[in-house]
């Protein structure tokens, strides 16, 4: 039994972890142009410090979720906190873009350990009727970090970009010790179960091949031999994974998670929303700092309305979800996000800041309406011994969507503007609004936002079509 008050202690531990990881990502995002210039790094290295990190999360989190279901969540969560902290120190000491990329990948392992366990820890600690509220509070803190991060990053750049990693260290030390002291295992571990090495291998390398093929295809040509080869490898390994998981006594991924209609459609809407929303912040940073020539701290402030709106709505949507369910609320949130994206589809070099702020607020409200209820719907409809992998699969789909969003958007931008002009634009070499390069960039932005809009509409439809709660006592599919 949970002791009174433990649920709030568990929420505080996971919330610090969420604050930690999101703050690190949002401060880094705003500093990318400065880092690129200081380390004399190419556009490819800088892009992969973001995309490689999300690649790693996408691939590792489901496997880690399964390990957590078998051996417990606390040890893995605390280990992730400490590893992320140590990696932050090495990121700060990086002298080349390649070194920074390597240590960011180490960071991603620590982040995977935290992210795969945080939602499951909250679900273990809170009763079903309060889960939406708890996840709403967690989402609200994530939004606070998203607000603070770009502004803090813009401020810290004045003292050197390395400080955006140094600031992680005291937060990480405190969070590691607080989690180690306060958290406890709330469920029996399944140490007698065998770990699914063959399923994990085929899943990991199959998904890696697929994401690499989609990314390379977007940046180069879809009919290149490496892209075709990667797609072929991905199809073979994913087919082998499905076969293995359907015949394993203890599979890495219980296929009922994807065969059950409610969960399958909740996961699918997560993926589609990631594609719709994943690149929006990145594109706006590109627009503010590059095309408009705005300094980093001002750009960070201009990005805050999105996160402020999400921060305000998330706990309210979690509370409403506990009372009335997730289906209508999540679907309506995606439609509201689509409404905000309509405004971005008309972006130009002369767009007023008031219009852009309004679009960010609308999109943020929609995101706040979607995330907490959708996550609650997933986590409250799986057995306790499947919560780790259920949370991991949700994170996998969300991050896969974000990776694809950035890859698609950058592929569109790169076909709209010459590479040298794009690199100059990205590192604050301001391109005049009257120039051909700037006009081409704006056309690319509009196309990217239009694609995001249609993905958001599709996500709303899929979210609305989710089915009834699954019956886990039956082997039949709901």
XYZ file of N, CA, C and O in Angstrom, residues 48 51 55 59 205-235 238 403-404 407-408 411:
164
model
N 22.493 16.846 -36.138
C 22.498 15.541 -35.488
C 22.637 15.619 -33.974
O 22.333 14.645 -33.278
N 18.813 15.627 -33.689
C 18.138 14.453 -34.224
C 18.722 13.146 -33.685
O 17.984 12.199 -33.418
N 16.754 10.239 -31.946
C 16.907 8.886 -32.480
C 17.134 7.895 -31.350
O 16.480 6.856 -31.250
N 14.729 4.720 -29.963
C 15.152 3.328 -30.063
C 15.297 2.671 -28.694
O 14.921 1.511 -28.502
N 17.456 -2.557 -34.270
C 18.112 -2.313 -35.558
C 17.095 -2.135 -36.694
O 17.376 -1.435 -37.669
N 15.924 -2.728 -36.555
C 14.876 -2.491 -37.542
C 14.381 -1.060 -37.501
O 14.251 -0.396 -38.543
N 14.126 -0.552 -36.285
C 13.664 0.830 -36.151
C 14.758 1.814 -36.531
O 14.500 2.835 -37.180
N 16.007 1.501 -36.146
C 17.130 2.364 -36.513
C 17.249 2.458 -38.033
O 17.405 3.557 -38.587
N 17.140 1.330 -38.718
C 17.234 1.332 -40.182
C 16.099 2.133 -40.801
O 16.310 2.891 -41.757
N 14.894 1.991 -40.259
C 13.747 2.713 -40.801
C 13.902 4.218 -40.625
O 13.700 4.996 -41.575
N 14.288 4.654 -39.424
C 14.437 6.085 -39.176
C 15.580 6.688 -39.999
O 15.461 7.803 -40.514
N 16.659 5.940 -40.141
C 17.767 6.421 -40.965
C 17.340 6.532 -42.430
O 17.682 7.506 -43.114
N 16.590 5.547 -42.909
C 16.123 5.580 -44.303
C 15.212 6.771 -44.552
O 15.351 7.482 -45.548
N 14.292 7.022 -43.610
C 13.376 8.157 -43.765
C 14.118 9.483 -43.717
O 13.818 10.418 -44.462
N 15.110 9.565 -42.837
C 15.867 10.809 -42.697
C 16.752 11.053 -43.921
O 16.749 12.141 -44.495
N 17.512 10.023 -44.326
C 18.391 10.174 -45.486
C 17.589 10.416 -46.756
O 17.983 11.209 -47.612
N 16.452 9.740 -46.873
C 15.607 9.943 -48.040
C 15.098 11.363 -48.135
O 15.032 11.954 -49.220
N 14.753 11.939 -46.982
C 14.271 13.317 -46.966
C 15.353 14.317 -47.342
O 15.079 15.319 -48.010
N 16.587 14.047 -46.904
C 17.673 14.989 -47.161
C 18.350 14.776 -48.510
O 18.975 15.686 -49.036
N 18.258 13.558 -49.050
C 18.922 13.287 -50.336
C 17.870 12.904 -51.384
O 17.045 13.721 -51.743
N 17.908 11.679 -51.856
C 16.927 11.198 -52.823
C 16.390 9.850 -52.339
O 17.136 9.010 -51.836
N 15.088 9.640 -52.549
C 14.450 8.433 -52.042
C 14.916 7.173 -52.766
O 14.846 6.069 -52.198
N 15.413 7.292 -53.977
C 15.820 6.112 -54.738
C 17.319 5.867 -54.697
O 17.848 5.084 -55.495
N 18.038 6.548 -53.788
C 19.459 6.253 -53.585
C 19.621 4.820 -53.077
O 18.786 4.320 -52.303
N 20.718 4.173 -53.471
C 20.954 2.789 -53.046
C 20.994 2.635 -51.524
O 20.400 1.682 -50.985
N 21.698 3.523 -50.771
C 21.703 3.364 -49.311
C 20.302 3.451 -48.702
O 19.981 2.713 -47.771
N 19.471 4.338 -49.234
C 18.109 4.492 -48.713
C 17.295 3.234 -48.989
O 16.589 2.720 -48.102
N 17.379 2.704 -50.206
C 16.654 1.481 -50.566
C 17.127 0.309 -49.709
O 16.316 -0.499 -49.221
N 18.454 0.216 -49.501
C 19.015 -0.860 -48.677
C 18.509 -0.766 -47.242
O 18.113 -1.781 -46.636
N 18.503 0.440 -46.677
C 18.037 0.625 -45.302
C 16.557 0.284 -45.161
O 16.144 -0.343 -44.176
N 15.742 0.686 -46.132
C 14.323 0.325 -46.101
C 14.146 -1.195 -46.148
O 13.294 -1.761 -45.442
N 14.945 -1.863 -46.984
C 14.847 -3.319 -47.105
C 15.218 -4.007 -45.796
O 14.524 -4.930 -45.336
N 16.321 -3.551 -45.187
C 16.745 -4.111 -43.898
C 15.673 -3.880 -42.844
O 15.345 -4.768 -42.044
N 15.110 -2.664 -42.837
C 14.075 -2.327 -41.852
C 12.867 -3.243 -41.987
O 12.351 -3.761 -40.980
N 12.392 -3.467 -43.220
C 11.208 -4.311 -43.425
C 11.467 -5.743 -42.963
O 10.618 -6.371 -42.312
N 11.787 -5.746 -38.995
C 10.503 -5.486 -38.333
C 9.563 -6.684 -38.502
O 8.839 -7.064 -37.568
N 11.318 13.248 -34.769
C 12.456 13.037 -35.674
C 11.996 13.204 -37.127
O 12.630 13.903 -37.928
N 10.878 12.574 -37.457
C 10.360 12.671 -38.823
C 9.945 14.097 -39.150
O 10.148 14.570 -40.272
N 13.098 16.042 -39.875
C 13.685 15.567 -41.135
C 12.883 16.060 -42.331
O 13.446 16.542 -43.325
N 11.551 15.949 -42.249
C 10.693 16.398 -43.357
C 10.827 17.904 -43.561
O 10.985 18.390 -44.689
N 14.192 18.822 -44.969
C 14.270 18.415 -46.373
C 13.550 19.428 -47.257
O 14.033 19.790 -48.335
